[in-house]
Short mmCIF file of N, CA and C in Angstrom, two decimals:
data_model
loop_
_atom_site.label_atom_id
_atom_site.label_comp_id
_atom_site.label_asym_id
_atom_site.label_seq_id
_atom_site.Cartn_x
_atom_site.Cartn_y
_atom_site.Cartn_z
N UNK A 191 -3.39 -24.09 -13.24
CA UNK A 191 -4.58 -24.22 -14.04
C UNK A 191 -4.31 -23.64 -15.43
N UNK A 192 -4.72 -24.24 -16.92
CA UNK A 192 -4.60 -24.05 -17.63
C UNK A 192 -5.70 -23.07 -18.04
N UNK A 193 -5.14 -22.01 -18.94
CA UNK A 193 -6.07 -20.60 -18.97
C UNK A 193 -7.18 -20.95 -19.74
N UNK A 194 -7.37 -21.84 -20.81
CA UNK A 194 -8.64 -22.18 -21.30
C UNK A 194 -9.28 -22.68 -19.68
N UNK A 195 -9.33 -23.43 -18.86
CA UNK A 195 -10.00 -23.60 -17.92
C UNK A 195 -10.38 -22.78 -16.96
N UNK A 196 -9.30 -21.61 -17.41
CA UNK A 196 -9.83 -20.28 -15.81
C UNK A 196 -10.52 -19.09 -17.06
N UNK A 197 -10.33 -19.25 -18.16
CA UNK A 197 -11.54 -19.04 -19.08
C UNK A 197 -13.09 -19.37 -18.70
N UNK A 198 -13.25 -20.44 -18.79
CA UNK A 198 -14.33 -21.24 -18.67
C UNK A 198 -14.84 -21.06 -17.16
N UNK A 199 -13.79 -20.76 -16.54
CA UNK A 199 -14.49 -20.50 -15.18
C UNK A 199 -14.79 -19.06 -14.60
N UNK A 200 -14.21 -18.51 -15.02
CA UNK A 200 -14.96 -16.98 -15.31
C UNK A 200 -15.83 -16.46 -15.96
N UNK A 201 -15.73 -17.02 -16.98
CA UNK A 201 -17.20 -17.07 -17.73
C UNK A 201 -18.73 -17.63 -17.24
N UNK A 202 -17.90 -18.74 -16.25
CA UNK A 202 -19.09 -19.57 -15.34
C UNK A 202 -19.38 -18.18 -13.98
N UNK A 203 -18.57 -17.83 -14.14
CA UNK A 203 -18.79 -17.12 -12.75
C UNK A 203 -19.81 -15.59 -13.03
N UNK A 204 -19.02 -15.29 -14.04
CA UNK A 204 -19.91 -13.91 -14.71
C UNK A 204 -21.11 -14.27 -15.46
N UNK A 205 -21.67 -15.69 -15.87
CA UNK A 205 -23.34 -15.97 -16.25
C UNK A 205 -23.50 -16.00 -14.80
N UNK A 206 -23.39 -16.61 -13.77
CA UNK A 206 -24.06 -16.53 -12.10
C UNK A 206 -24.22 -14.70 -12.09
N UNK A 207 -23.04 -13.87 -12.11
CA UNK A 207 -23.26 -12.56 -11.35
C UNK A 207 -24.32 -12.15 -12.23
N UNK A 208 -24.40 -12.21 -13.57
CA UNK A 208 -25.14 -11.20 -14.58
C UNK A 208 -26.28 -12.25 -13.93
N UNK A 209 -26.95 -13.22 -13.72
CA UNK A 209 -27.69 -13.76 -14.00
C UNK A 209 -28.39 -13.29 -12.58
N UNK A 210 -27.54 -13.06 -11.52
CA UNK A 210 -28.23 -12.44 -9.66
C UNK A 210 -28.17 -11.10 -9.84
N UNK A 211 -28.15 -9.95 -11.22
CA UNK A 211 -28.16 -9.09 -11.21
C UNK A 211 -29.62 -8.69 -11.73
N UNK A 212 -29.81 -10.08 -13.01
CA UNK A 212 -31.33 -9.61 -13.12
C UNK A 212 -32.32 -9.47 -12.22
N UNK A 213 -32.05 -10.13 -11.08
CA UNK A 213 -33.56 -10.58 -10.45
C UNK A 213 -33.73 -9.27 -9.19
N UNK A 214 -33.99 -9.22 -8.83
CA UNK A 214 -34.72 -7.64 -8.14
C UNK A 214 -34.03 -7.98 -6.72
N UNK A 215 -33.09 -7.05 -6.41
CA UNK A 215 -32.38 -7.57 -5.17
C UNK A 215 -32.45 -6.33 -4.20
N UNK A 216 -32.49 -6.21 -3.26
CA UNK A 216 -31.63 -5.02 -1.99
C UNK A 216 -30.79 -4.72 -2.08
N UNK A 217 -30.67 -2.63 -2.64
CA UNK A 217 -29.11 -2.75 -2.80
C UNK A 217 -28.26 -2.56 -1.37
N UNK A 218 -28.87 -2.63 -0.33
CA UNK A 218 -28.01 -2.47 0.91
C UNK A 218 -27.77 -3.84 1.49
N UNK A 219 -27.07 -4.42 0.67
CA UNK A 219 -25.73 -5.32 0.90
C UNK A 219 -24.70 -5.74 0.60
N UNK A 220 -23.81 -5.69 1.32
CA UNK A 220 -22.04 -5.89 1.15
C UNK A 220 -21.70 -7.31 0.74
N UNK A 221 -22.12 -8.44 0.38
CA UNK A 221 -21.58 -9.29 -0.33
C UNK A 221 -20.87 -9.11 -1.58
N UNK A 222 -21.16 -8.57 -2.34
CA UNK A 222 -20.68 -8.17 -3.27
C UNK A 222 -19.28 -7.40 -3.02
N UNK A 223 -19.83 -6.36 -2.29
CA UNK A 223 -18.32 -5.68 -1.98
C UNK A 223 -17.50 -6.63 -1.59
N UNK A 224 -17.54 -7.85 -0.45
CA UNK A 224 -16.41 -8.26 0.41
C UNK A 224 -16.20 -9.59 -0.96
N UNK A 225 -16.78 -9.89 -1.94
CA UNK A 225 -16.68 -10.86 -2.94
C UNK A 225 -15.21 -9.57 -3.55
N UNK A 226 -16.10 -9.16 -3.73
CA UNK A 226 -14.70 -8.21 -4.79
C UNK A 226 -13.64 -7.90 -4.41
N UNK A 227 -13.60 -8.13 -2.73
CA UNK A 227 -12.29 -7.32 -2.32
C UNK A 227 -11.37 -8.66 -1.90
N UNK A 228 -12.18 -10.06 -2.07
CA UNK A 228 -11.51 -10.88 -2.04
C UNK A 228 -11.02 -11.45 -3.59
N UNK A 229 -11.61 -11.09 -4.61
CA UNK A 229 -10.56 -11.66 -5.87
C UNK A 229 -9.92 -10.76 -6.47
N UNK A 230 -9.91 -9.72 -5.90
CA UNK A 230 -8.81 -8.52 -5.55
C UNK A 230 -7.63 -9.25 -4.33
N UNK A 231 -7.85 -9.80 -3.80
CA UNK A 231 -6.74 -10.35 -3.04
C UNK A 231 -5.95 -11.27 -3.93
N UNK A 232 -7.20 -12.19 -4.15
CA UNK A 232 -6.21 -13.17 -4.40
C UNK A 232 -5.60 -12.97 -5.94
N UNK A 233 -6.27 -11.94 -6.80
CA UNK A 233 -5.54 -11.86 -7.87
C UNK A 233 -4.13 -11.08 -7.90
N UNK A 234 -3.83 -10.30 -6.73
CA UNK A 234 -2.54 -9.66 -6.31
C UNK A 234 -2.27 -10.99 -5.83
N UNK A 235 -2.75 -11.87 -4.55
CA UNK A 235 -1.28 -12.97 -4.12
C UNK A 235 -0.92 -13.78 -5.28
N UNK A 236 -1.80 -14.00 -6.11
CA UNK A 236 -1.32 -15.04 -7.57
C UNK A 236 -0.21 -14.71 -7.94
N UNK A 237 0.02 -13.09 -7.87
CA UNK A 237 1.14 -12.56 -8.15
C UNK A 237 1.44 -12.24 -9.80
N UNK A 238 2.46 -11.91 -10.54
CA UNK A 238 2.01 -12.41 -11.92
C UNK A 238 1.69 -10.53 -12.54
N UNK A 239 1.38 -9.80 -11.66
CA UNK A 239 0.48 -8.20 -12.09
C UNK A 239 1.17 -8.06 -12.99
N UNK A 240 2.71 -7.77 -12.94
CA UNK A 240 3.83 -7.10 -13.65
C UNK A 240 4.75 -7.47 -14.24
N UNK A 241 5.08 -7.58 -15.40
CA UNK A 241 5.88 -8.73 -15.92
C UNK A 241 7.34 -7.85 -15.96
N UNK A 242 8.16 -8.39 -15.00
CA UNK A 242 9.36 -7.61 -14.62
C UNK A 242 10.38 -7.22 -15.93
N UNK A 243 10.28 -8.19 -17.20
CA UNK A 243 11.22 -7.75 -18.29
C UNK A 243 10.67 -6.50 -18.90
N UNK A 244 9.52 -6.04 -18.45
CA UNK A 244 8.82 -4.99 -19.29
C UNK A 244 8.06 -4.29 -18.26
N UNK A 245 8.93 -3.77 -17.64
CA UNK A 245 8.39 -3.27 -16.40
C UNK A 245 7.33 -2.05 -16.45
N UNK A 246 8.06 -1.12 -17.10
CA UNK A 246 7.40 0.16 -17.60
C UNK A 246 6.32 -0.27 -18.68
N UNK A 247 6.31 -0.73 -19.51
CA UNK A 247 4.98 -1.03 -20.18
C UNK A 247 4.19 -1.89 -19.66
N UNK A 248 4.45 -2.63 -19.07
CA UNK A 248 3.50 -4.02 -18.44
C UNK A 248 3.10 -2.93 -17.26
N UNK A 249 3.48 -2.17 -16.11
CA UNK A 249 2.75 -1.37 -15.43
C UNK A 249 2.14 -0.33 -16.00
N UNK A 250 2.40 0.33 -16.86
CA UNK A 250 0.98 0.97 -17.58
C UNK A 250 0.09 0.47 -18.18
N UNK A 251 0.34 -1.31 -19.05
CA UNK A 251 -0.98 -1.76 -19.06
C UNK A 251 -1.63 -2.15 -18.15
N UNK A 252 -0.93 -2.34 -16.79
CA UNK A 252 -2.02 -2.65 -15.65
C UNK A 252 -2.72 -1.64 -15.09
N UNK A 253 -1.97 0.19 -15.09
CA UNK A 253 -2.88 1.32 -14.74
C UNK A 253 -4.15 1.12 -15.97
N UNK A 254 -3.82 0.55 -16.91
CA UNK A 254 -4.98 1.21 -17.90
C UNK A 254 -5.73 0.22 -17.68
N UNK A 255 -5.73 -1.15 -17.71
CA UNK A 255 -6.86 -2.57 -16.90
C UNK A 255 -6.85 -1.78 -15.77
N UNK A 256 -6.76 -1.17 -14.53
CA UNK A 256 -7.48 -0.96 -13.70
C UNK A 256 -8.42 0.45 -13.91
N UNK A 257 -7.84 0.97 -14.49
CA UNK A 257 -8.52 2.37 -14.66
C UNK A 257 -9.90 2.26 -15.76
N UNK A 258 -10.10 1.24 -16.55
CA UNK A 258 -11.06 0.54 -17.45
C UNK A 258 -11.62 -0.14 -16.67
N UNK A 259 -11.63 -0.96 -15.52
CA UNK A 259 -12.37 -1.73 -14.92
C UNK A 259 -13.41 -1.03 -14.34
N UNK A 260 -12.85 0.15 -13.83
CA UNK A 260 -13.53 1.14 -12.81
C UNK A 260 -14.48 1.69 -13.66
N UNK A 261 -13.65 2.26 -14.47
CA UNK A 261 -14.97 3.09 -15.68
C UNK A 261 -15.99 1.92 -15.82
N UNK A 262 -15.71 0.98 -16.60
CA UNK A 262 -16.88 -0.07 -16.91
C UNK A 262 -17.34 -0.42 -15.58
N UNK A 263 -17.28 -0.54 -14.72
CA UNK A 263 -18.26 -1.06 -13.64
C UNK A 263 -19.02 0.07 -13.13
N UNK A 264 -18.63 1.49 -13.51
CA UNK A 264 -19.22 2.77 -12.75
C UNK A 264 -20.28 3.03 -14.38
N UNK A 265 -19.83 2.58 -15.58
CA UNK A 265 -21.00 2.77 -16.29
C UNK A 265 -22.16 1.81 -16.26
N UNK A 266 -21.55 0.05 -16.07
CA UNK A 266 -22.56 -0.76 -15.71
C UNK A 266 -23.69 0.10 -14.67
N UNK A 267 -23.36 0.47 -13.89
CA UNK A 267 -23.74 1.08 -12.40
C UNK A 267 -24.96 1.93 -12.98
N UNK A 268 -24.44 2.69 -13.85
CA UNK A 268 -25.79 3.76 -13.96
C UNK A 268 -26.95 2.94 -15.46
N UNK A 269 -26.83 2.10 -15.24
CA UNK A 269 -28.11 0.92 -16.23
C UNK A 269 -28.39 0.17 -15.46
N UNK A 270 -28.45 0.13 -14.33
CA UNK A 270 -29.10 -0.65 -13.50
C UNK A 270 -30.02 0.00 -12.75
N UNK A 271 -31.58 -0.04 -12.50
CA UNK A 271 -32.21 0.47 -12.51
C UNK A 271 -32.76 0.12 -11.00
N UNK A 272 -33.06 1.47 -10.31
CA UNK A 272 -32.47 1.64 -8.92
C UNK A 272 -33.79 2.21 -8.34
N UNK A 273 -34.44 1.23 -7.98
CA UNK A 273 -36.07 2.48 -6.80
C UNK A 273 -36.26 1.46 -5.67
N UNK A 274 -37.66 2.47 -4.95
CA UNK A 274 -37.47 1.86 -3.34
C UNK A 274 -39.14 1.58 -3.55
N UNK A 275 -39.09 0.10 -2.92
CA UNK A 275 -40.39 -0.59 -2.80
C UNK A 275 -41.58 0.24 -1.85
N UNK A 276 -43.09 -0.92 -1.67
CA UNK A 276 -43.84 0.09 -1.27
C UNK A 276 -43.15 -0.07 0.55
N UNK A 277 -42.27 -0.60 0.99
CA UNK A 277 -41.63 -0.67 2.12
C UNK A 277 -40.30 0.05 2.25
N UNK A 278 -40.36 0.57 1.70
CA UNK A 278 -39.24 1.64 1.66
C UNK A 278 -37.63 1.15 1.46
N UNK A 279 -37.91 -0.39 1.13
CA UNK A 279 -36.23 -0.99 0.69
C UNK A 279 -35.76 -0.18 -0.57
N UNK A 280 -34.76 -0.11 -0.92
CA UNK A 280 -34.41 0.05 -1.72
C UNK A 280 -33.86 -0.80 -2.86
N UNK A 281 -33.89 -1.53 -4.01
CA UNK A 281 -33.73 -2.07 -4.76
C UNK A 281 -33.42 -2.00 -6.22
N UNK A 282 -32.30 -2.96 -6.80
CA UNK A 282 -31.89 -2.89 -8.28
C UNK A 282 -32.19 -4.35 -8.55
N UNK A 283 -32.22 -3.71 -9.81
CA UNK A 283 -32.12 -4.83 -11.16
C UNK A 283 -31.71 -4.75 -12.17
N UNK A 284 -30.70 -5.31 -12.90
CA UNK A 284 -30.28 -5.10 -14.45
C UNK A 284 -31.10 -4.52 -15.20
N UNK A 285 -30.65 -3.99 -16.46
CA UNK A 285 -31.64 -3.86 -17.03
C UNK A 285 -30.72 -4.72 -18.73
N UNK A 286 -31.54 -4.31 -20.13
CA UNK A 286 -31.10 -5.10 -20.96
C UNK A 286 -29.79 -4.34 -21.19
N UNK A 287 -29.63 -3.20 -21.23
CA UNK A 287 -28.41 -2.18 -21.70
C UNK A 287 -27.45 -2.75 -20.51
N UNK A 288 -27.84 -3.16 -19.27
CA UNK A 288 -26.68 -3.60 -17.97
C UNK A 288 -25.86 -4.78 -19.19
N UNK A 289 -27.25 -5.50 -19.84
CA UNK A 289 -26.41 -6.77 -20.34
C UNK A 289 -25.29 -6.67 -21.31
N UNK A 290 -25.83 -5.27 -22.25
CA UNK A 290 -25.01 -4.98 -23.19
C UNK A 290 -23.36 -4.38 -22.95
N UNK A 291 -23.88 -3.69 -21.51
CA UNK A 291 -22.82 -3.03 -20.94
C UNK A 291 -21.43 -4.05 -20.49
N UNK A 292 -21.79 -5.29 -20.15
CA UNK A 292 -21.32 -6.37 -19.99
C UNK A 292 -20.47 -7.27 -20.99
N UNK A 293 -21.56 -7.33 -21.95
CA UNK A 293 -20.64 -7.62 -23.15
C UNK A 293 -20.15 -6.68 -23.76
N UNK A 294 -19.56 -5.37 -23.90
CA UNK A 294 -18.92 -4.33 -24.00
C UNK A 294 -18.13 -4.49 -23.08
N UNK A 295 -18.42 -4.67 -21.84
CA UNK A 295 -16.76 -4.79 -20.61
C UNK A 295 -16.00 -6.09 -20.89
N UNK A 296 -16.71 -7.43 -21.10
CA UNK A 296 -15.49 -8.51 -21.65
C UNK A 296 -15.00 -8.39 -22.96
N UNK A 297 -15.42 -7.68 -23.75
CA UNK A 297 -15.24 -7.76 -25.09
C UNK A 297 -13.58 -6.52 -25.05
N UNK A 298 -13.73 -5.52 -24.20
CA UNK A 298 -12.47 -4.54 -23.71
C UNK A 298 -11.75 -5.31 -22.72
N UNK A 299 -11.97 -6.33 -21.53
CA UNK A 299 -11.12 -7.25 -21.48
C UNK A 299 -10.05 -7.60 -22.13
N UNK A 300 -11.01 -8.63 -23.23
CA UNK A 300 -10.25 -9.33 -23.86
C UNK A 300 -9.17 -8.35 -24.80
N UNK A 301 -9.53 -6.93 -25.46
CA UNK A 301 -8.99 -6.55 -26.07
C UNK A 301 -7.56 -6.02 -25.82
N UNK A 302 -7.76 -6.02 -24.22
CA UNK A 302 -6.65 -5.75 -23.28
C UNK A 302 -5.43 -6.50 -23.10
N UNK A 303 -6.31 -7.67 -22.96
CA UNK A 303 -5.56 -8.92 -22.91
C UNK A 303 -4.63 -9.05 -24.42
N UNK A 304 -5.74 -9.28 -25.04
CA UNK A 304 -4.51 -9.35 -26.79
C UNK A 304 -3.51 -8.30 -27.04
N UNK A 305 -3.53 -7.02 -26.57
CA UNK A 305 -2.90 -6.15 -26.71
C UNK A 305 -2.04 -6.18 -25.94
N UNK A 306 -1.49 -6.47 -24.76
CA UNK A 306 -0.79 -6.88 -23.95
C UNK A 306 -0.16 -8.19 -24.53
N UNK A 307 -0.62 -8.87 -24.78
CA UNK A 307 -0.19 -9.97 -25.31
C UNK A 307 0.85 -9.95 -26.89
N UNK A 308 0.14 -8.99 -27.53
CA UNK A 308 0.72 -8.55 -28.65
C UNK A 308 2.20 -7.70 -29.09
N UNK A 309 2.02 -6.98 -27.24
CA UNK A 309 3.33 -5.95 -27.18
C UNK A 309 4.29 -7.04 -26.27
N UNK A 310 4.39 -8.39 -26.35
CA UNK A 310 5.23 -9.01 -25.73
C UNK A 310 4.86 -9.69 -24.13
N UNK A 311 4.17 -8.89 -23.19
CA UNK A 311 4.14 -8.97 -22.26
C UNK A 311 3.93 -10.95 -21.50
N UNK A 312 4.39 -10.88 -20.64
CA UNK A 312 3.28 -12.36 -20.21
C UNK A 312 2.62 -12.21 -19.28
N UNK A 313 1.03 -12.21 -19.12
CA UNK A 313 -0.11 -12.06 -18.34
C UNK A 313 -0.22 -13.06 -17.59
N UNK A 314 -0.74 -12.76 -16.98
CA UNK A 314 -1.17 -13.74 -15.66
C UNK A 314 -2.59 -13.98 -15.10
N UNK A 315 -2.75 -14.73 -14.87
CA UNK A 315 -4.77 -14.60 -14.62
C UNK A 315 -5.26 -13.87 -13.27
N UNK A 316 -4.15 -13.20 -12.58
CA UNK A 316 -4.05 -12.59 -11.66
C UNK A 316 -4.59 -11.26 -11.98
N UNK A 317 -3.88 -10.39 -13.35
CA UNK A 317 -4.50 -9.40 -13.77
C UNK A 317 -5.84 -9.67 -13.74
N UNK A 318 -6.54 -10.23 -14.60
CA UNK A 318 -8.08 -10.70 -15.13
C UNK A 318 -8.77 -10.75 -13.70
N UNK A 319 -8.33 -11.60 -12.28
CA UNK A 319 -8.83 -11.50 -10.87
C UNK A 319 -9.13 -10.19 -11.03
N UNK A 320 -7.77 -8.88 -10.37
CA UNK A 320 -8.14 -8.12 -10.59
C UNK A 320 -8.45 -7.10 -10.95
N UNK A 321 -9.21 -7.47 -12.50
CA UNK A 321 -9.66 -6.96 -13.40
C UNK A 321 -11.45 -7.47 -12.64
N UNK A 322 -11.64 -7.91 -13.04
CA UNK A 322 -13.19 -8.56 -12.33
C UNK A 322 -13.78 -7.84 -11.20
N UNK A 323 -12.66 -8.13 -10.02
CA UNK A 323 -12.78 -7.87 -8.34
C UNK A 323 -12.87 -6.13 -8.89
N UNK A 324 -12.43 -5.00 -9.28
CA UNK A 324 -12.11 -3.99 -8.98
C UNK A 324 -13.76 -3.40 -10.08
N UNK A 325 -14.16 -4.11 -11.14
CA UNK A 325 -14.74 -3.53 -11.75
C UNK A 325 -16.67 -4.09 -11.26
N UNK A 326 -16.63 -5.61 -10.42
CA UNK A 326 -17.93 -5.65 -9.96
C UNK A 326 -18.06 -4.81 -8.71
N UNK A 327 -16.67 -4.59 -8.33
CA UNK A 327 -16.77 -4.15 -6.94
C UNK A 327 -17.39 -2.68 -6.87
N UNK A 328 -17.28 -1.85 -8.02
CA UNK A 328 -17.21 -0.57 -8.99
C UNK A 328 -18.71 -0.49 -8.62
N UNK A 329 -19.34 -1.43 -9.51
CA UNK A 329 -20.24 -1.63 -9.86
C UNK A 329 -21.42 -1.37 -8.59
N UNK A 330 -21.36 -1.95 -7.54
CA UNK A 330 -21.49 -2.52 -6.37
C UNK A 330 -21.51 -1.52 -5.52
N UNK A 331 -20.42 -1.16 -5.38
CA UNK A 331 -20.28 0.47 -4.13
C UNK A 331 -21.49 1.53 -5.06
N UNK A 332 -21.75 1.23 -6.61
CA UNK A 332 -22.22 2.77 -6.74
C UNK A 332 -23.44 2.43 -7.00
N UNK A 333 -24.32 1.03 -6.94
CA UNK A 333 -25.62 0.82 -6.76
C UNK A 333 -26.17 0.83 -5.29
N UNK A 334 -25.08 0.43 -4.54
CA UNK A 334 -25.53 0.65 -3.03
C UNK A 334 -25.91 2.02 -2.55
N UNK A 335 -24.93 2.88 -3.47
CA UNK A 335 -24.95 4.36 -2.98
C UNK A 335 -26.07 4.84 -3.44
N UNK A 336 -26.56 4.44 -4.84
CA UNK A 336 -27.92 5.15 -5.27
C UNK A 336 -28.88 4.71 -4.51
N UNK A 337 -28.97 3.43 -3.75
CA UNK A 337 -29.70 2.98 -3.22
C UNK A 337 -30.23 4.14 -1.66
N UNK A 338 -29.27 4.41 -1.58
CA UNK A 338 -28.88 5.00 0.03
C UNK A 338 -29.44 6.44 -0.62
N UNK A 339 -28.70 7.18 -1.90
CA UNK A 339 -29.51 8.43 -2.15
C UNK A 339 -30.99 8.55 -2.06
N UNK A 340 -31.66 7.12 -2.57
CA UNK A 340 -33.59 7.24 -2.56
C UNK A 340 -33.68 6.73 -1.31
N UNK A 341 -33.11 6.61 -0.55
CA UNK A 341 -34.00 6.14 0.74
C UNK A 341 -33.85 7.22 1.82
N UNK A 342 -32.84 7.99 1.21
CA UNK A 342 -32.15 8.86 2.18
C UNK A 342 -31.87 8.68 3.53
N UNK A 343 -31.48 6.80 4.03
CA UNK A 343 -31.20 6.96 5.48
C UNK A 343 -29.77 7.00 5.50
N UNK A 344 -28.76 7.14 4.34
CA UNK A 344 -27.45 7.17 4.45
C UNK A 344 -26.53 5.96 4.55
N UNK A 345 -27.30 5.08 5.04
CA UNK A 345 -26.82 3.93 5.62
C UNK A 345 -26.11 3.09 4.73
N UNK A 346 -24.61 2.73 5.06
CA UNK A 346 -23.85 2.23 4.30
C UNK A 346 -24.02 0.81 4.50
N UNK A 347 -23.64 0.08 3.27
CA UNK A 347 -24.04 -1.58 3.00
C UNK A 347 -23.40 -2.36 3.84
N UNK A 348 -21.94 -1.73 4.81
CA UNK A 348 -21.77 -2.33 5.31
C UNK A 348 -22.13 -1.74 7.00
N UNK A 349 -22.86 -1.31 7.05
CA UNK A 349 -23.03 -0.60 8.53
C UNK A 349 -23.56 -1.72 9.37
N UNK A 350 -24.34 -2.71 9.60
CA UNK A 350 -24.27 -3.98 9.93
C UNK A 350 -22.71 -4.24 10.85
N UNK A 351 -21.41 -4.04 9.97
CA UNK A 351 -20.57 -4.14 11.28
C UNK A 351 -20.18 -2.73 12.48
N UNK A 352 -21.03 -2.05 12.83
CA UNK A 352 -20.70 -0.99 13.89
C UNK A 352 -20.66 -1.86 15.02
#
């Protein structure tokens, strides 16, 4: 696939997430998590993480894309605005700063990307997988958890499989 097209399709994919983030959801569920831990898969089998002529720099720009993903999805996390209905669910919803927070996380993406790109390296859309997978997934574990702090039954998003 040509990268203008896995452009375009990530971009398609992140108006869907931002767009199921506005609307008022339950945070005690694991879709999200098992979404993330699958383009976390497949962006490791794509293969591609480490560009072997530049071993040592191409693996520290991938500690620093993962270590940025995390941050940005754990700051998305705390703008999303987190209370429990008159039924005691617990529930989020974006808020406008989630949106901003968003375009602040592709906008450091991309800057990642050029910079990597700039010091020689050759990227792979495997990074960008997971780059995505590690930072909605971020996102995701730490709205569930606030969720679980106001309800106080503890109950993890994925407890459903005991």
């Amino acid at each position: 696939m040509e990268p203008i097209q896995i452009a375009v399709l990530v971009l398609f994919a992140l108006v869907i997430v931002i767009y199921r983030q506005s609307q008022a959801r339950p945070t005690a569920r694991s879709g999200m998590l098992y979404t993330s831990g699958a383009v976390i898969a497949v962006g490791v089998v794509s293969g591609g993480l480490i560009d072997t002529r530049h071993l040592a720099l191409s693996a520290a720009l991938f500690l620093v894309e993962a270590a940025t993903a995390v941050a940005l999805g754990a700051w998305r996390a705390t703008t999303v605005r987190v209370w429990v209905d008159s039924s005691g669910v617990a529930l989020s919803k974006a808020t406008l700063w989630t949106l901003l927070a968003w375009l602040a996380s592709m906008a450091v993406r991309v800057g990642l990307y050029v910079a990597g790109n700039s010091l020689g390296l050759i990227l792979s859309t495997g990074g960008i997988m997971v780059f995505i997978g590690l930072t909605l997934g971020t996102q995701a574990y730490l709205i569930a958890r606030r969720g679980r702090a106001l309800t106080g039954t503890g109950k993890r998003a994925d407890s459903f499989l005991r």
